[in-house]
PDB file of C-alpha atoms in Angstrom:
ATOM      1  CA  MET A   1      12.152 346.196 225.300  1.00  0.00           C
ATOM      2  CA  ILE A   2      14.484 343.885 227.222  1.00  0.00           C
ATOM      3  CA  VAL A   3      13.067 340.383 227.389  1.00  0.00           C
ATOM      4  CA  LEU A   4      13.952 337.401 229.573  1.00  0.00           C
ATOM      5  CA  SER A   5      12.756 334.185 227.943  1.00  0.00           C
ATOM      6  CA  VAL A   6      12.688 331.147 230.237  1.00  0.00           C
ATOM      7  CA  ASP A   7      12.362 327.448 229.461  1.00  0.00           C
ATOM      8  CA  PRO A   8      11.503 326.178 232.951  1.00  0.00           C
ATOM      9  CA  SER A   9      12.837 322.870 234.207  1.00  0.00           C
ATOM     10  CA  ALA A  10      13.599 321.493 237.649  1.00  0.00           C
ATOM     11  CA  SER A  11      16.955 320.131 236.472  1.00  0.00           C
ATOM     12  CA  LYS A  12      18.310 322.668 233.964  1.00  0.00           C
ATOM     13  CA  THR A  13      16.481 325.891 233.117  1.00  0.00           C
ATOM     14  CA  GLY A  14      17.304 327.560 229.817  1.00  0.00           C
ATOM     15  CA  TYR A  15      17.185 331.336 229.488  1.00  0.00           C
ATOM     16  CA  VAL A  16      17.743 334.079 226.938  1.00  0.00           C
ATOM     17  CA  VAL A  17      18.045 337.808 227.513  1.00  0.00           C
ATOM     18  CA  ALA A  18      17.341 339.844 224.379  1.00  0.00           C
ATOM     19  CA  ASP A  19      16.655 343.367 223.251  1.00  0.00           C
ATOM     20  CA  VAL A  20      13.535 343.253 221.069  1.00  0.00           C
ATOM     21  CA  LEU A  21      12.769 346.253 218.868  1.00  0.00           C
ATOM     22  CA  GLU A  22      10.024 345.801 216.275  1.00  0.00           C
ATOM     23  CA  GLU A  23      11.252 342.846 214.174  1.00  0.00           C
ATOM     24  CA  LYS A  24      14.893 343.179 215.289  1.00  0.00           C
ATOM     25  CA  VAL A  25      16.156 340.883 218.054  1.00  0.00           C
ATOM     26  CA  ASP A  26      19.586 341.343 219.627  1.00  0.00           C
ATOM     27  CA  LEU A  27      20.654 338.448 221.828  1.00  0.00           C
ATOM     28  CA  LEU A  28      22.390 339.845 224.908  1.00  0.00           C
ATOM     29  CA  GLU A  29      22.998 336.607 226.834  1.00  0.00           C
ATOM     30  CA  TYR A  30      21.834 333.021 226.870  1.00  0.00           C
ATOM     31  CA  GLY A  31      22.614 329.930 228.865  1.00  0.00           C
ATOM     32  CA  THR A  32      21.343 327.446 231.398  1.00  0.00           C
ATOM     33  CA  ILE A  33      20.943 327.376 235.145  1.00  0.00           C
ATOM     34  CA  ASN A  34      21.850 323.933 236.452  1.00  0.00           C
ATOM     35  CA  LEU A  35      19.566 322.926 239.317  1.00  0.00           C
ATOM     36  CA  LYS A  36      19.842 319.145 239.280  1.00  0.00           C
ATOM     37  CA  GLY A  37      20.621 317.621 242.663  1.00  0.00           C
ATOM     38  CA  LYS A  38      20.892 320.957 244.464  1.00  0.00           C
ATOM     39  CA  LYS A  39      19.048 321.182 247.777  1.00  0.00           C
ATOM     40  CA  ASN A  40      18.343 324.891 247.422  1.00  0.00           C
ATOM     41  CA  HIS A  41      17.492 324.750 243.708  1.00  0.00           C
ATOM     42  CA  LEU A  42      14.613 327.241 243.923  1.00  0.00           C
ATOM     43  CA  GLU A  43      16.774 329.798 245.716  1.00  0.00           C
ATOM     44  CA  ILE A  44      19.535 329.333 243.120  1.00  0.00           C
ATOM     45  CA  LEU A  45      17.040 329.846 240.305  1.00  0.00           C
ATOM     46  CA  TYR A  46      15.570 332.925 242.003  1.00  0.00           C
ATOM     47  CA  ARG A  47      18.961 334.557 242.530  1.00  0.00           C
ATOM     48  CA  GLU A  48      20.248 333.759 239.014  1.00  0.00           C
ATOM     49  CA  LEU A  49      17.132 335.124 237.303  1.00  0.00           C
ATOM     50  CA  GLU A  50      16.974 338.134 239.636  1.00  0.00           C
ATOM     51  CA  GLU A  51      20.559 338.952 238.640  1.00  0.00           C
ATOM     52  CA  LYS A  52      19.573 338.869 234.939  1.00  0.00           C
ATOM     53  CA  ILE A  53      16.551 341.076 235.616  1.00  0.00           C
ATOM     54  CA  LYS A  54      18.625 343.661 237.481  1.00  0.00           C
ATOM     55  CA  ASN A  55      21.743 343.603 235.263  1.00  0.00           C
ATOM     56  CA  PHE A  56      19.865 343.900 231.980  1.00  0.00           C
ATOM     57  CA  GLN A  57      16.904 345.957 233.269  1.00  0.00           C
ATOM     58  CA  VAL A  58      14.435 343.375 231.981  1.00  0.00           C
ATOM     59  CA  ASP A  59      10.869 344.608 231.538  1.00  0.00           C
ATOM     60  CA  THR A  60       9.216 341.531 230.027  1.00  0.00           C
ATOM     61  CA  VAL A  61       9.379 337.829 230.875  1.00  0.00           C
ATOM     62  CA  LEU A  62       8.394 335.016 228.513  1.00  0.00           C
ATOM     63  CA  LEU A  63       7.493 331.613 229.874  1.00  0.00           C
ATOM     64  CA  GLU A  64       6.320 328.318 228.456  1.00  0.00           C
ATOM     65  CA  THR A  65       3.150 326.963 230.022  1.00  0.00           C
ATOM     66  CA  PRO A  66       3.197 323.479 231.541  1.00  0.00           C
ATOM     67  CA  PHE A  67       2.508 320.503 229.352  1.00  0.00           C
ATOM     68  CA  TYR A  68       0.581 317.428 230.356  1.00  0.00           C
ATOM     69  CA  SER A  69       2.761 314.908 232.121  1.00  0.00           C
ATOM     70  CA  ILE A  70       1.981 311.404 233.317  1.00  0.00           C
ATOM     71  CA  ASN A  71       4.502 311.845 236.138  1.00  0.00           C
ATOM     72  CA  ALA A  72       2.863 313.933 238.880  1.00  0.00           C
ATOM     73  CA  GLN A  73       6.210 314.592 240.632  1.00  0.00           C
ATOM     74  CA  THR A  74       7.653 316.117 237.466  1.00  0.00           C
ATOM     75  CA  LEU A  75       4.618 318.355 237.094  1.00  0.00           C
ATOM     76  CA  ILE A  76       4.864 319.481 240.743  1.00  0.00           C
ATOM     77  CA  LYS A  77       8.579 320.322 240.390  1.00  0.00           C
ATOM     78  CA  LEU A  78       7.879 322.212 237.166  1.00  0.00           C
ATOM     79  CA  GLY A  79       5.144 324.157 238.958  1.00  0.00           C
ATOM     80  CA  GLU A  80       7.592 325.164 241.672  1.00  0.00           C
ATOM     81  CA  VAL A  81      10.099 326.435 239.088  1.00  0.00           C
ATOM     82  CA  ARG A  82       7.383 328.330 237.219  1.00  0.00           C
ATOM     83  CA  GLY A  83       6.253 329.805 240.540  1.00  0.00           C
ATOM     84  CA  VAL A  84       9.716 331.270 241.119  1.00  0.00           C
ATOM     85  CA  VAL A  85       9.655 332.905 237.682  1.00  0.00           C
ATOM     86  CA  ILE A  86       6.135 334.270 238.160  1.00  0.00           C
ATOM     87  CA  LEU A  87       7.032 335.575 241.633  1.00  0.00           C
ATOM     88  CA  LEU A  88       9.961 337.508 240.147  1.00  0.00           C
ATOM     89  CA  THR A  89       7.657 339.098 237.554  1.00  0.00           C
ATOM     90  CA  GLN A  90       5.325 340.243 240.316  1.00  0.00           C
ATOM     91  CA  ILE A  91       8.076 341.541 242.631  1.00  0.00           C
ATOM     92  CA  TYR A  92       9.728 343.516 239.818  1.00  0.00           C
ATOM     93  CA  LYS A  93       6.411 344.463 238.154  1.00  0.00           C
ATOM     94  CA  LEU A  94       7.385 342.926 234.826  1.00  0.00           C
ATOM     95  CA  LYS A  95       5.084 342.038 231.954  1.00  0.00           C
ATOM     96  CA  LEU A  96       4.543 338.291 231.646  1.00  0.00           C
ATOM     97  CA  PHE A  97       3.632 336.442 228.463  1.00  0.00           C
ATOM     98  CA  GLN A  98       3.050 332.693 228.443  1.00  0.00           C
ATOM     99  CA  TYR A  99       2.918 330.368 225.447  1.00  0.00           C
ATOM    100  CA  THR A 100       1.999 326.720 225.140  1.00  0.00           C
ATOM    101  CA  PRO A 101       4.606 324.234 223.891  1.00  0.00           C
ATOM    102  CA  ALA A 102       2.511 323.696 220.749  1.00  0.00           C
ATOM    103  CA  GLU A 103       2.340 327.458 220.031  1.00  0.00           C
ATOM    104  CA  VAL A 104       6.105 327.717 220.395  1.00  0.00           C
ATOM    105  CA  LYS A 105       6.817 324.739 218.128  1.00  0.00           C
ATOM    106  CA  ILE A 106       4.323 325.896 215.481  1.00  0.00           C
ATOM    107  CA  SER A 107       5.921 329.341 215.338  1.00  0.00           C
ATOM    108  CA  VAL A 108       9.431 327.883 214.935  1.00  0.00           C
ATOM    109  CA  THR A 109       8.914 324.740 212.853  1.00  0.00           C
ATOM    110  CA  GLY A 110       5.342 324.975 211.584  1.00  0.00           C
ATOM    111  CA  TYR A 111       4.366 321.782 213.427  1.00  0.00           C
ATOM    112  CA  GLY A 112       3.136 321.642 217.031  1.00  0.00           C
ATOM    113  CA  ARG A 113       4.624 318.224 217.784  1.00  0.00           C
ATOM    114  CA  SER A 114       8.141 318.825 216.470  1.00  0.00           C
ATOM    115  CA  SER A 115      11.027 316.937 218.014  1.00  0.00           C
ATOM    116  CA  LYS A 116      13.709 318.606 220.141  1.00  0.00           C
ATOM    117  CA  GLU A 117      16.156 318.137 217.254  1.00  0.00           C
ATOM    118  CA  GLU A 118      13.838 319.920 214.813  1.00  0.00           C
ATOM    119  CA  VAL A 119      13.434 322.854 217.214  1.00  0.00           C
ATOM    120  CA  ILE A 120      17.206 323.077 217.754  1.00  0.00           C
ATOM    121  CA  ASN A 121      17.859 323.007 213.990  1.00  0.00           C
ATOM    122  CA  MET A 122      15.323 325.739 213.243  1.00  0.00           C
ATOM    123  CA  VAL A 123      16.448 327.957 216.130  1.00  0.00           C
ATOM    124  CA  ASN A 124      20.031 327.659 214.888  1.00  0.00           C
ATOM    125  CA  ARG A 125      18.894 328.789 211.430  1.00  0.00           C
ATOM    126  CA  LEU A 126      16.676 331.604 212.700  1.00  0.00           C
ATOM    127  CA  PHE A 127      19.289 333.083 215.036  1.00  0.00           C
ATOM    128  CA  ASP A 128      22.384 332.067 213.029  1.00  0.00           C
ATOM    129  CA  LEU A 129      23.751 329.975 215.906  1.00  0.00           C
ATOM    130  CA  ASN A 130      25.295 326.556 216.370  1.00  0.00           C
ATOM    131  CA  LEU A 131      23.637 325.314 219.573  1.00  0.00           C
ATOM    132  CA  ASP A 132      23.179 321.741 220.681  1.00  0.00           C
ATOM    133  CA  ASP A 133      21.495 322.479 224.029  1.00  0.00           C
ATOM    134  CA  SER A 134      17.725 321.926 223.902  1.00  0.00           C
ATOM    135  CA  ASP A 135      17.041 324.079 226.973  1.00  0.00           C
ATOM    136  CA  ILE A 136      18.639 327.160 225.416  1.00  0.00           C
ATOM    137  CA  ALA A 137      17.008 326.335 222.080  1.00  0.00           C
ATOM    138  CA  ASP A 138      13.594 326.158 223.754  1.00  0.00           C
ATOM    139  CA  ALA A 139      14.122 329.547 225.430  1.00  0.00           C
ATOM    140  CA  LEU A 140      15.067 330.969 222.006  1.00  0.00           C
ATOM    141  CA  ALA A 141      12.000 329.336 220.457  1.00  0.00           C
ATOM    142  CA  ILE A 142       9.780 330.983 223.098  1.00  0.00           C
ATOM    143  CA  LEU A 143      11.422 334.322 222.272  1.00  0.00           C
ATOM    144  CA  TYR A 144      10.822 333.773 218.539  1.00  0.00           C
ATOM    145  CA  CYS A 145       7.182 332.852 219.191  1.00  0.00           C
ATOM    146  CA  HIS A 146       6.693 336.052 221.196  1.00  0.00           C
ATOM    147  CA  THR A 147       8.300 338.139 218.475  1.00  0.00           C
ATOM    148  CA  LEU A 148       5.955 336.666 215.862  1.00  0.00           C
ATOM    149  CA  LYS A 149       2.919 337.230 218.078  1.00  0.00           C
ATOM    150  CA  ARG A 150       3.908 340.898 218.552  1.00  0.00           C
ATOM    151  CA  ILE A 151       4.192 341.389 214.788  1.00  0.00           C
ATOM    152  CA  GLU A 152       0.748 339.842 214.219  1.00  0.00           C
ATOM    153  CA  VAL A 153      -0.927 342.251 216.655  1.00  0.00           C
TER     154      VAL A 153
END
């Protein structure tokens, strides 16, 4: 199964494309899509993710659910970004799995209110990487959470 894991953000969206077989995960590509300050940020996101879906023949998308935010504008922008991702899953008839931030953090660190640094450190250990980007680390954490959930089933 080829999975696209997305950490949605209106400024910089992290993503990971991986081949997931049973307990084995092969990372095919990971990175960020910089959207900050771009007028057509939703179109850029759509085209970048569509390219990943087509190039890697993705069949499953993983997405973090929104968290509570005091800033309504931030929540609205996040909703727009999530809408682009969900639209792509519907257009390409992909499976969609969504996980809460707490679920993701618990699966990676064992604590649902872990700091960004703790998530980055654990993701680096789990995937034998040396990342310092929290957006990529979050997309990897979502992927790890999904993998654990599949094993539990």
